[in-house]
Coordinates of C-alpha atoms and ligand atoms in Angstrom, one line a residue:
Chain A
M288 CA -40.1 -0.4 -22.0
K289 CA -39.4 -2.8 -19.3
T290 CA -35.9 -2.6 -17.8
I291 CA -33.9 -5.8 -17.5
Y292 CA -31.3 -5.3 -14.9
A293 CA -28.5 -7.7 -15.5
D294 CA -25.6 -6.0 -13.8
N295 CA -26.0 -7.5 -10.3
A296 CA -22.2 -8.0 -9.9
A297 CA -22.0 -4.2 -9.9
T298 CA -24.8 -3.8 -7.4
T299 CA -28.2 -5.2 -6.6
A300 CA -31.6 -3.8 -5.8
M301 CA -32.4 -3.8 -2.1
S302 CA -34.9 -6.5 -1.1
D303 CA -38.3 -5.6 0.5
A304 CA -37.2 -7.4 3.7
A305 CA -33.9 -5.4 3.8
I306 CA -35.7 -2.1 3.3
R307 CA -38.2 -3.0 6.1
A308 CA -35.4 -3.9 8.3
M309 CA -33.7 -0.5 7.8
M310 CA -36.8 1.7 8.2
P311 CA -37.1 1.7 12.0
Y312 CA -33.6 2.9 12.4
L313 CA -34.1 5.9 10.2
K314 CA -37.1 7.4 12.2
E315 CA -38.1 5.6 15.4
V316 CA -34.9 4.0 16.8
Y317 CA -32.5 6.7 16.0
G318 CA -30.4 6.6 19.1
N319 CA -26.7 6.4 19.0
P320 CA -25.6 2.8 20.0
S321 CA -22.8 4.4 22.2
S322 CA -25.4 6.4 24.3
L323 CA -26.4 5.2 27.7
H324 CA -30.1 6.0 27.4
T325 CA -32.8 3.7 26.3
A326 CA -33.0 5.1 22.8
G327 CA -29.2 4.4 22.4
Q328 CA -29.4 1.0 24.0
T329 CA -32.3 -0.1 21.8
A330 CA -30.1 0.7 18.8
K331 CA -27.1 -1.1 20.5
E332 CA -29.2 -4.2 20.8
A333 CA -30.2 -4.1 17.1
L334 CA -26.5 -3.7 16.2
E335 CA -25.5 -6.7 18.2
R336 CA -28.4 -8.8 16.9
A337 CA -27.2 -7.9 13.3
R338 CA -23.7 -8.9 14.3
A339 CA -24.8 -12.2 15.6
D340 CA -27.0 -12.9 12.5
I341 CA -24.1 -12.1 10.1
G342 CA -21.7 -14.2 12.2
G343 CA -24.3 -17.0 12.1
C344 CA -24.4 -16.9 8.3
L345 CA -20.7 -17.3 8.1
N346 CA -20.2 -19.7 11.0
A347 CA -18.3 -17.0 12.8
D348 CA -18.5 -15.7 16.3
P349 CA -20.2 -12.3 16.6
R350 CA -17.1 -10.9 18.2
E351 CA -15.3 -11.8 15.0
I352 CA -17.4 -9.5 12.9
Y353 CA -16.5 -5.8 12.4
F354 CA -18.7 -3.4 10.6
T355 CA -17.2 -1.3 7.8
S356 CA -18.4 0.9 5.0
G357 CA -18.2 -1.9 2.4
G358 CA -16.0 -4.2 0.6
S359 CA -13.2 -1.7 -0.3
E360 CA -12.8 -0.7 3.3
S361 CA -12.7 -4.2 4.6
D362 CA -10.1 -5.2 2.0
N363 CA -8.0 -2.2 2.8
Q364 CA -8.1 -2.7 6.5
A365 CA -7.4 -6.5 6.3
I366 CA -4.5 -6.2 4.0
R367 CA -2.9 -3.2 5.6
S368 CA -3.3 -4.7 9.1
C369 CA -1.6 -7.9 8.1
A370 CA 1.1 -6.0 6.4
E371 CA 1.9 -3.8 9.3
N372 CA 1.7 -6.7 11.8
G373 CA 4.0 -8.8 9.5
A374 CA 6.6 -6.0 9.1
V375 CA 7.1 -5.9 12.8
K376 CA 8.3 -9.5 12.6
G377 CA 10.4 -8.8 9.5
K378 CA 7.7 -10.4 7.2
K379 CA 7.3 -8.1 4.2
H380 CA 6.0 -10.5 1.5
I381 CA 2.4 -10.7 0.2
I382 CA 0.9 -13.3 -2.0
T383 CA -2.2 -12.4 -4.0
T384 CA -3.6 -13.1 -7.5
A385 CA -3.4 -11.1 -10.8
F386 CA -7.1 -10.8 -11.1
E387 CA -8.2 -9.4 -7.6
H388 CA -10.6 -6.4 -7.4
H389 CA -8.7 -3.1 -7.4
A390 CA -9.6 -2.6 -3.7
V391 CA -7.0 -5.4 -3.2
L392 CA -4.7 -4.9 -6.1
H393 CA -4.2 -1.1 -5.5
T394 CA -3.7 -1.7 -1.7
V395 CA -0.9 -4.3 -2.5
K396 CA 0.6 -2.1 -5.2
K397 CA 0.8 0.8 -2.7
L398 CA 2.4 -1.5 -0.1
E399 CA 4.9 -2.5 -2.7
K400 CA 5.9 1.2 -3.0
E401 CA 6.3 1.2 0.7
G402 CA 8.8 -1.6 0.6
F403 CA 6.8 -4.8 0.7
E404 CA 7.3 -7.5 -2.0
A405 CA 4.3 -9.0 -3.7
T406 CA 3.7 -12.2 -5.6
Y407 CA 0.9 -12.1 -8.1
L408 CA -0.3 -15.6 -8.9
G409 CA -1.4 -16.3 -12.4
V410 CA -4.9 -17.5 -12.8
G411 CA -4.8 -19.8 -15.8
A412 CA -6.9 -19.6 -18.9
D413 CA -10.0 -20.6 -17.0
G414 CA -9.6 -18.2 -14.2
F415 CA -8.5 -20.3 -11.3
V416 CA -5.5 -20.3 -8.9
T417 CA -4.5 -23.6 -7.2
A418 CA -3.5 -24.3 -3.6
E419 CA -0.4 -25.8 -5.1
Q420 CA 0.5 -22.4 -6.5
V421 CA 0.0 -20.7 -3.2
K422 CA 2.0 -23.4 -1.4
N423 CA 4.9 -22.9 -3.8
A424 CA 4.8 -19.1 -3.4
I425 CA 4.9 -19.0 0.4
R426 CA 8.2 -18.0 1.9
P427 CA 9.5 -17.6 5.5
D428 CA 8.8 -13.8 5.2
T429 CA 5.3 -14.1 3.8
A430 CA 3.0 -11.9 5.9
L431 CA -0.3 -12.5 4.1
V432 CA -2.0 -14.5 1.4
T433 CA -5.1 -12.8 -0.1
V434 CA -7.1 -14.6 -2.7
M435 CA -10.7 -13.6 -3.7
Y436 CA -13.4 -16.2 -3.1
A437 CA -15.1 -15.6 -6.5
N438 CA -14.0 -13.3 -9.2
N439 CA -16.3 -10.3 -9.9
E440 CA -15.9 -10.3 -13.7
V441 CA -15.7 -13.9 -14.7
G442 CA -17.3 -15.5 -11.7
T443 CA -14.8 -18.3 -11.1
I444 CA -14.9 -19.7 -7.6
Q445 CA -11.5 -20.3 -6.1
P446 CA -10.5 -23.4 -4.1
I447 CA -10.6 -21.4 -0.9
R448 CA -10.8 -24.3 1.5
E449 CA -7.6 -25.9 0.0
I450 CA -5.8 -22.5 -0.1
G451 CA -6.8 -21.9 3.5
A452 CA -5.5 -25.2 4.5
V453 CA -2.1 -24.6 2.9
C454 CA -1.9 -21.3 4.7
R455 CA -2.9 -22.7 8.1
Q456 CA -0.2 -25.3 7.7
A457 CA 2.4 -22.7 6.9
G458 CA 1.2 -20.4 9.7
V459 CA 0.5 -17.5 7.2
V460 CA -2.6 -15.3 7.6
F461 CA -5.2 -15.9 4.9
H462 CA -7.6 -13.2 3.8
T463 CA -10.3 -13.6 1.2
D464 CA -12.3 -10.9 -0.6
A465 CA -15.7 -12.7 -0.5
V466 CA -17.7 -9.8 -1.7
Q467 CA -19.0 -11.7 -4.7
A468 CA -19.5 -14.9 -2.8
V469 CA -21.2 -14.1 0.4
G470 CA -25.0 -14.6 0.0
H471 CA -24.5 -16.4 -3.3
I472 CA -22.7 -19.6 -2.4
P473 CA -22.0 -21.3 1.0
V474 CA -19.2 -19.6 2.9
D475 CA -18.1 -21.1 6.2
V476 CA -15.1 -19.4 7.7
K477 CA -14.2 -22.3 9.9
A478 CA -14.5 -25.1 7.3
D479 CA -12.8 -22.9 4.7
N480 CA -9.8 -22.1 6.9
I481 CA -10.3 -18.4 6.6
D482 CA -8.6 -15.9 8.9
M483 CA -10.1 -12.8 7.4
L484 CA -12.9 -12.1 5.0
S485 CA -14.4 -9.1 3.4
L486 CA -18.1 -8.8 2.4
S487 CA -20.4 -6.0 1.1
A488 CA -24.1 -5.7 1.6
H489 CA -25.0 -4.2 -1.7
K490 CA -24.0 -7.3 -3.6
F491 CA -26.7 -9.4 -2.0
H492 CA -29.8 -7.1 -2.0
G493 CA -28.6 -5.1 1.0
P494 CA -27.8 -1.3 1.0
K495 CA -24.8 0.4 -0.5
G496 CA -22.2 1.7 2.1
A497 CA -22.5 -1.2 4.5
G498 CA -20.0 -4.1 4.8
A499 CA -18.1 -6.2 7.3
L500 CA -14.7 -7.6 8.0
Y501 CA -14.5 -11.0 9.6
C502 CA -11.3 -11.3 11.6
R503 CA -10.6 -14.7 13.4
R504 CA -10.4 -14.4 17.2
G505 CA -6.8 -14.1 18.4
L506 CA -5.6 -12.4 15.2
P507 CA -4.6 -8.9 15.9
L508 CA -6.6 -6.3 13.8
K509 CA -5.1 -2.8 13.4
T510 CA -7.3 0.3 13.5
F511 CA -7.2 2.8 10.6
I512 CA -10.1 5.0 11.4
E513 CA -9.2 6.6 14.8
G514 CA -11.8 8.1 17.1
G515 CA -14.4 6.6 19.3
A516 CA -14.4 3.0 20.8
Q517 CA -16.9 1.6 18.2
E518 CA -16.3 -1.9 16.9
R519 CA -14.2 -2.6 20.0
G520 CA -11.8 0.1 19.1
R521 CA -11.0 -1.3 15.5
R522 CA -13.1 1.1 13.6
A523 CA -14.3 4.4 15.0
G524 CA -17.4 6.2 13.9
T525 CA -21.1 6.2 14.8
E526 CA -22.5 3.0 13.3
N527 CA -24.6 3.0 10.1
I528 CA -27.2 1.2 12.1
G529 CA -30.0 1.1 9.5
G530 CA -27.5 -0.1 6.9
I531 CA -26.2 -2.8 9.1
C532 CA -29.6 -4.1 10.1
A533 CA -30.6 -4.2 6.5
M534 CA -27.4 -6.0 5.6
A535 CA -28.1 -8.6 8.3
E536 CA -31.7 -9.1 7.0
A537 CA -30.5 -9.3 3.4
L538 CA -27.9 -11.9 4.2
K539 CA -30.3 -14.1 6.3
E540 CA -32.7 -13.9 3.4
A541 CA -30.0 -14.7 0.8
C542 CA -28.7 -17.7 2.8
A543 CA -32.2 -19.0 3.5
G544 CA -33.0 -18.9 -0.2
M545 CA -29.6 -19.9 -1.5
K546 CA -30.3 -23.5 -2.5
E547 CA -33.4 -22.6 -4.5
N548 CA -31.9 -19.5 -6.1
T549 CA -28.7 -21.4 -7.1
A550 CA -30.7 -24.0 -8.9
R551 CA -32.9 -21.5 -10.8
L552 CA -30.1 -19.1 -11.6
T553 CA -27.7 -21.7 -12.8
A554 CA -30.2 -22.9 -15.3
L555 CA -30.9 -19.4 -16.4
R556 CA -27.2 -18.7 -16.7
D557 CA -26.6 -21.8 -18.7
K558 CA -29.5 -20.9 -21.0
I559 CA -28.0 -17.5 -21.7
I560 CA -24.5 -19.0 -22.2
D561 CA -25.7 -21.7 -24.5
G562 CA -27.9 -19.1 -26.4
L563 CA -25.1 -16.6 -26.9
L564 CA -22.4 -19.2 -27.8
K565 CA -24.5 -19.7 -31.0
I566 CA -23.1 -16.3 -32.1
P567 CA -20.2 -17.2 -34.4
H568 CA -16.7 -16.4 -33.1
S569 CA -17.9 -16.0 -29.5
R570 CA -16.4 -17.5 -26.3
L571 CA -17.3 -17.9 -22.6
N572 CA -14.7 -16.3 -20.3
G573 CA -13.8 -18.3 -17.2
G574 CA -14.5 -21.9 -16.7
R575 CA -18.0 -23.2 -16.6
E576 CA -17.5 -25.4 -13.6
N577 CA -17.1 -23.8 -10.2
R578 CA -18.7 -20.6 -11.6
L579 CA -21.0 -18.2 -9.7
P580 CA -24.6 -19.2 -10.5
A581 CA -25.5 -15.8 -11.9
N582 CA -22.4 -14.9 -13.9
V583 CA -22.1 -14.8 -17.7
N584 CA -19.0 -13.3 -19.3
M585 CA -18.4 -13.6 -22.9
C586 CA -16.4 -12.1 -25.8
F587 CA -17.6 -11.4 -29.3
E588 CA -14.8 -11.1 -31.9
G589 CA -14.6 -8.0 -34.1
I590 CA -16.6 -5.6 -31.8
E591 CA -16.0 -3.2 -28.9
G592 CA -17.9 -3.6 -25.6
E593 CA -19.1 0.0 -25.0
G594 CA -21.1 0.0 -28.2
L595 CA -22.6 -3.3 -27.2
L596 CA -23.6 -1.8 -23.8
L597 CA -25.2 1.3 -25.3
H598 CA -27.3 -0.6 -27.8
L599 CA -28.4 -3.1 -25.1
D600 CA -29.2 -0.1 -22.8
A601 CA -31.4 1.3 -25.6
R602 CA -33.3 -2.0 -25.6
G603 CA -33.7 -1.8 -21.9
I604 CA -31.0 -4.2 -20.9
C605 CA -28.4 -3.2 -18.3
A606 CA -25.1 -5.1 -18.5
S607 CA -21.4 -4.3 -18.3
S608 CA -18.2 -4.8 -20.2
G609 CA -14.5 -5.0 -19.6
S610 CA -13.6 -2.8 -22.6
A611 CA -11.1 -0.1 -22.2
C612 CA -13.5 2.6 -23.2
T613 CA -16.0 1.6 -20.5
S614 CA -13.4 1.5 -17.8
G615 CA -12.1 4.9 -18.9
S616 CA -8.6 3.6 -19.0
L617 CA -6.2 2.6 -21.8
D618 CA -6.4 -1.1 -21.3
P619 CA -9.3 -3.5 -21.2
S620 CA -10.1 -5.4 -18.0
H621 CA -7.1 -6.7 -16.1
V622 CA -9.1 -9.7 -15.3
L623 CA -9.6 -10.7 -19.0
L624 CA -6.0 -10.0 -19.6
A625 CA -5.0 -12.2 -16.6
L626 CA -6.9 -15.0 -18.3
G627 CA -4.5 -14.5 -21.3
L628 CA -7.0 -12.9 -23.6
P629 CA -5.4 -10.7 -26.3
H630 CA -6.4 -7.0 -26.1
E631 CA -8.3 -7.2 -29.3
I632 CA -10.6 -9.9 -27.8
A633 CA -10.9 -8.4 -24.3
H634 CA -12.3 -5.2 -25.8
G635 CA -15.4 -7.1 -27.0
S636 CA -16.5 -8.5 -23.7
L637 CA -19.9 -8.5 -22.1
R638 CA -20.8 -9.4 -18.5
I639 CA -24.3 -10.4 -17.6
S640 CA -24.8 -10.9 -13.9
L641 CA -28.3 -12.0 -12.8
S642 CA -30.1 -12.1 -9.5
E643 CA -33.2 -13.9 -8.2
Y644 CA -35.3 -11.0 -9.5
N645 CA -34.5 -12.0 -13.1
T646 CA -37.0 -14.1 -15.0
E647 CA -37.0 -16.6 -17.8
E648 CA -38.4 -13.8 -20.0
D649 CA -35.4 -11.7 -19.1
A650 CA -33.1 -14.5 -20.3
D651 CA -35.1 -14.8 -23.5
A652 CA -34.9 -11.0 -24.2
I653 CA -31.1 -11.1 -23.6
I654 CA -30.7 -14.1 -25.9
K655 CA -32.6 -12.3 -28.6
A656 CA -31.0 -8.9 -28.2
V657 CA -27.3 -9.6 -27.9
P658 CA -27.0 -11.4 -31.3
E659 CA -28.8 -8.5 -33.0
V660 CA -26.6 -5.9 -31.5
V661 CA -23.4 -8.0 -32.2
K662 CA -24.4 -8.3 -35.8
L663 CA -25.2 -4.5 -36.1
L664 CA -21.8 -3.7 -34.7
R665 CA -19.9 -6.3 -36.8
D666 CA -21.6 -4.9 -39.9
M667 CA -19.9 -1.5 -39.3
S668 CA -16.6 -2.9 -37.9
P669 CA -13.5 -2.7 -40.1
V670 CA -12.0 -5.5 -38.0
W671 CA -14.9 -7.8 -38.7
D672 CA -14.6 -7.0 -42.4
E673 CA -10.9 -8.0 -42.4
L674 CA -11.7 -11.2 -40.4
E675 CA -14.4 -12.1 -42.9
K676 CA -12.1 -11.5 -45.9
G677 CA -9.4 -13.6 -44.4
Q678 CA -7.1 -10.5 -44.1
R679 CA -7.0 -11.0 -40.4
K680 CA -6.9 -14.2 -38.4
H681 CA -9.7 -15.2 -36.2
L682 CA -8.6 -15.5 -32.6
I683 CA -11.9 -17.1 -31.5
K684 CA -12.9 -20.2 -33.4
Chain B
M86 CA -27.2 7.0 -20.6
A87 CA -26.3 10.4 -19.5
L88 CA -22.6 9.8 -20.3
Y89 CA -23.2 11.2 -23.8
S90 CA -25.2 14.1 -25.2
E91 CA -28.4 13.5 -27.2
K92 CA -26.5 14.3 -30.4
V93 CA -23.8 11.7 -29.7
M94 CA -26.6 9.2 -28.9
D95 CA -28.4 10.0 -32.1
H96 CA -25.2 9.6 -34.3
F97 CA -24.3 6.4 -32.4
T98 CA -27.7 4.8 -32.7
N99 CA -28.4 6.0 -36.3
P100 CA -24.9 6.5 -37.7
R101 CA -24.8 8.3 -41.0
N102 CA -22.6 7.1 -43.9
V103 CA -21.9 3.6 -42.6
G104 CA -20.4 1.3 -45.1
K105 CA -17.7 0.9 -47.7
I106 CA -17.0 2.4 -51.1
E107 CA -15.6 -0.5 -53.4
D108 CA -14.0 1.9 -55.9
A109 CA -13.0 4.5 -53.4
D110 CA -10.5 7.2 -54.6
G111 CA -8.9 7.4 -51.1
I112 CA -9.0 5.1 -48.0
G113 CA -7.7 6.0 -44.6
E114 CA -7.4 3.8 -41.6
V115 CA -6.1 4.7 -38.1
G116 CA -6.0 3.3 -34.6
N117 CA -5.7 -0.4 -33.9
A118 CA -7.8 -3.1 -32.5
K119 CA -5.3 -3.6 -29.5
C120 CA -6.1 -0.2 -28.0
G121 CA -9.8 -0.5 -28.8
D122 CA -10.6 1.9 -31.7
I123 CA -10.2 1.6 -35.4
M124 CA -11.6 4.0 -37.9
K125 CA -11.6 3.4 -41.7
I126 CA -12.9 6.1 -44.0
Y127 CA -13.6 5.7 -47.8
L128 CA -13.7 8.8 -50.0
K129 CA -15.0 9.4 -53.5
I130 CA -13.5 12.5 -54.9
E131 CA -14.3 14.6 -58.1
N132 CA -12.6 17.8 -59.0
D133 CA -11.1 18.1 -55.5
V134 CA -14.6 17.8 -53.9
I135 CA -15.7 14.9 -51.6
T136 CA -18.7 13.5 -53.5
D137 CA -19.3 10.6 -51.3
V138 CA -17.9 9.3 -48.0
K139 CA -18.4 6.1 -46.0
F140 CA -17.0 4.7 -42.8
N141 CA -16.4 1.5 -40.9
T142 CA -15.6 1.8 -37.2
F143 CA -14.6 -0.6 -34.4
G144 CA -14.9 1.3 -31.2
C145 CA -16.9 2.8 -28.4
G146 CA -20.0 5.1 -28.7
S147 CA -17.9 8.1 -29.0
A148 CA -15.8 6.7 -31.8
I149 CA -18.9 5.7 -33.8
A150 CA -20.6 9.0 -33.2
S151 CA -17.5 11.0 -34.2
S152 CA -17.1 8.9 -37.4
S153 CA -20.7 9.6 -38.3
M154 CA -20.5 13.3 -37.5
A155 CA -17.2 13.8 -39.2
T156 CA -18.4 12.2 -42.4
E157 CA -21.4 14.4 -42.4
M158 CA -19.1 17.5 -42.0
I159 CA -16.9 16.7 -45.0
K160 CA -19.5 15.3 -47.4
G161 CA -19.8 17.6 -50.5
K162 CA -16.9 19.7 -49.2
P163 CA -13.7 20.6 -51.1
L164 CA -10.6 18.7 -49.9
S165 CA -9.0 21.9 -48.7
Q166 CA -12.0 22.4 -46.3
A167 CA -12.0 18.7 -45.2
L168 CA -8.3 19.0 -44.3
E169 CA -9.2 21.9 -41.9
L170 CA -11.6 19.7 -39.9
T171 CA -10.4 19.3 -36.3
N172 CA -11.4 16.9 -33.7
K173 CA -12.5 19.8 -31.6
A174 CA -15.0 20.9 -34.2
V175 CA -16.3 17.3 -34.5
A176 CA -16.7 17.1 -30.7
E177 CA -18.4 20.5 -30.6
A178 CA -20.8 19.5 -33.4
L179 CA -21.7 16.6 -31.2
D180 CA -22.5 18.9 -28.3
G181 CA -19.3 17.8 -26.6
L182 CA -17.7 14.6 -25.5
P183 CA -16.7 13.5 -22.0
A184 CA -13.0 14.4 -21.5
H185 CA -11.7 10.9 -21.5
K186 CA -13.5 10.3 -24.8
M187 CA -11.9 13.1 -26.8
H188 CA -9.2 10.8 -28.2
C189 CA -12.0 9.0 -30.1
S190 CA -12.7 12.2 -32.1
V191 CA -9.1 12.6 -32.8
L192 CA -9.2 9.4 -34.7
A193 CA -11.9 10.8 -37.0
E194 CA -9.8 13.8 -37.9
E195 CA -6.8 11.5 -38.5
A196 CA -8.8 9.0 -40.6
I197 CA -10.0 11.7 -42.9
R198 CA -6.6 13.2 -43.3
S199 CA -5.1 9.8 -44.0
A200 CA -7.8 9.1 -46.6
I201 CA -7.0 12.3 -48.4
K202 CA -3.2 11.6 -48.3
D203 CA -4.0 8.2 -49.8
Y204 CA -5.9 10.0 -52.6
Y205 CA -2.9 12.4 -53.3
D206 CA -0.5 9.4 -53.2
R207 CA -2.6 7.3 -55.6
R208 CA -2.9 10.2 -58.1
G209 CA 0.6 11.3 -57.6
I210 CA -0.5 14.8 -56.6
A211 CA 2.1 16.8 -54.8
Y212 CA 1.3 18.0 -51.4
D213 CA 2.8 19.8 -48.4
K214 CA 4.0 16.9 -46.2
S215 CA 3.7 19.0 -43.0
Q216 CA -0.1 18.9 -43.6
F217 CA 0.0 15.1 -42.9
P218 CA 1.7 14.4 -39.6
E219 CA 1.9 10.7 -38.7
P220 CA -1.4 9.6 -37.0
H221 CA -0.8 9.5 -33.3
G222 CA -2.2 6.0 -33.0
E223 CA -1.3 4.2 -29.8
E224 CA 0.8 6.9 -28.2
E225 CA -1.9 9.3 -28.3
H226 CA -3.8 7.4 -25.9
N227 CA -1.2 8.0 -23.2
F228 CA -2.6 11.5 -22.4
E229 CA -5.8 10.0 -21.1
E230 CA -4.1 8.1 -18.2
D231 CA -4.7 9.8 -14.9
Ligands
LIG983 C1 -14.6 -8.6 -5.5 C2 -15.0 -7.2 -5.0 N1 -14.3 -6.7 -4.1 C3 -14.5 -5.5 -3.6 C4 -15.5 -4.7 -4.0 C5 -15.8 -3.4 -3.4 O1 -16.9 -3.3 -2.6 P1 -17.6 -2.0 -2.2 O2 -18.2 -1.5 -3.4 O3 -18.6 -2.4 -1.2 O4 -16.6 -1.1 -1.7 C6 -16.4 -5.3 -5.1 C7 -17.5 -4.5 -5.7 O5 -17.3 -3.6 -6.4 C8 -16.0 -6.5 -5.6 O6 -16.7 -7.1 -6.6
LIG984 ZN1 -13.3 5.2 -27.4

């Protein structure tokens, strides 16, 4: 049985070019970039080339790129750094949204426990915040605004440029978690008025455990991993040189192919959405406009998501769900709840996230399998039974 | 998926005793859709013996597999024996469940108990109330929070 991997928002396969870019640094060029000898300096040159390449893809200066272990670390460092810098000036207020990734939300929650105040902006039924909301939330003591570029579950792309402009005007630092955006949609830190940005290689066919933090020149960045002078003293530790070179290669490749991939993936995505919306009592989560080209997120009334995933897996399809039982917690996805979905509905969610490696046949197989599995689960669901008998009210038309 | 044992996957993929019994002698329903698991069990009872049992479940793989296994374990058994079925026994029969999935097997035990109680109530049969504690329902889920 062929595996159809449709969970690319969780992680992606590395591209051949990225693997090729990584190989020399595992065996031939193994020097430490901090060493003076040729072996070290060759690695150092590769490191700086990667920095320039990544800066180039974001319209940033190479000196504004700091390598980290991934999206979570970048988010943690950006937010904590701004919080600490703000606190010195008596600014202890942070603005974010209700549906950020936990790398952001848990960091902000922790800062709240440490005496900061946080505003969690609502994201509306379609999964968008507005610049107006941000503007209204900014206070004289606001140290940071952090709003994700695109949401990892429902794929909605936020009005980052407008939010950035509002922050610039108010003189507040603006960070964006662009982990789901970079390599998938155009990101330009200058045009988008971004002060700090997090990215992660494994979301665009790069390796796991490599990421970067963009920090605009002139903005002070605090160090949290103490040690050597790597990353100009902002992040100690011998560089993951192979991972970094592979990340740069993957990003260049993603940016070069972006236009073409976007057109093809958007068509595949819409085909899947339209195909699955034919299932009675189903809905698309998150607006269709300003949505990541590869993201499908839907709910099917009367069923629970984990069962859906297991049956799809048995048919060779890898997807994900925001149900409580898959997250291992009591509540279904905080993202779906932030969109205002009732718990009953949020449990029955399915996320399909494509990549350029998916084919038309994959889409067809998904459109065939999901309705079968939904029916199978509905046929044994007491909730569906009650809905059908009119003993329970349909929450999805 | 290696999350579950082969036994769990077998009962999840080919659940035994799925369905409803229109003229059931006892029906038990526990859990709620809000917290993500509902189990409904239908019993046919003759001379204090469970002659048929069917279930409907809204829930995860573990919930569906537990329902299937639990119904297998009580089919053809006297009520007294069915009342002794514990969630631990169901989980063991499934070759174990991940720790954070144990609550799903609790629902199977509770649904059976609740169906038997329904049968006693319908027939006006006297019973020891302590044998039927209130199903834990939502609060039960609290213990799984880390
Ligand atoms: C929006 C978002 N932020 C942060 C992360 C964390 O990235 P990483 O896995 O590289 O730590 C992810 C991925 O899981 C994500 O989707
Ligand atoms: Zn469960």
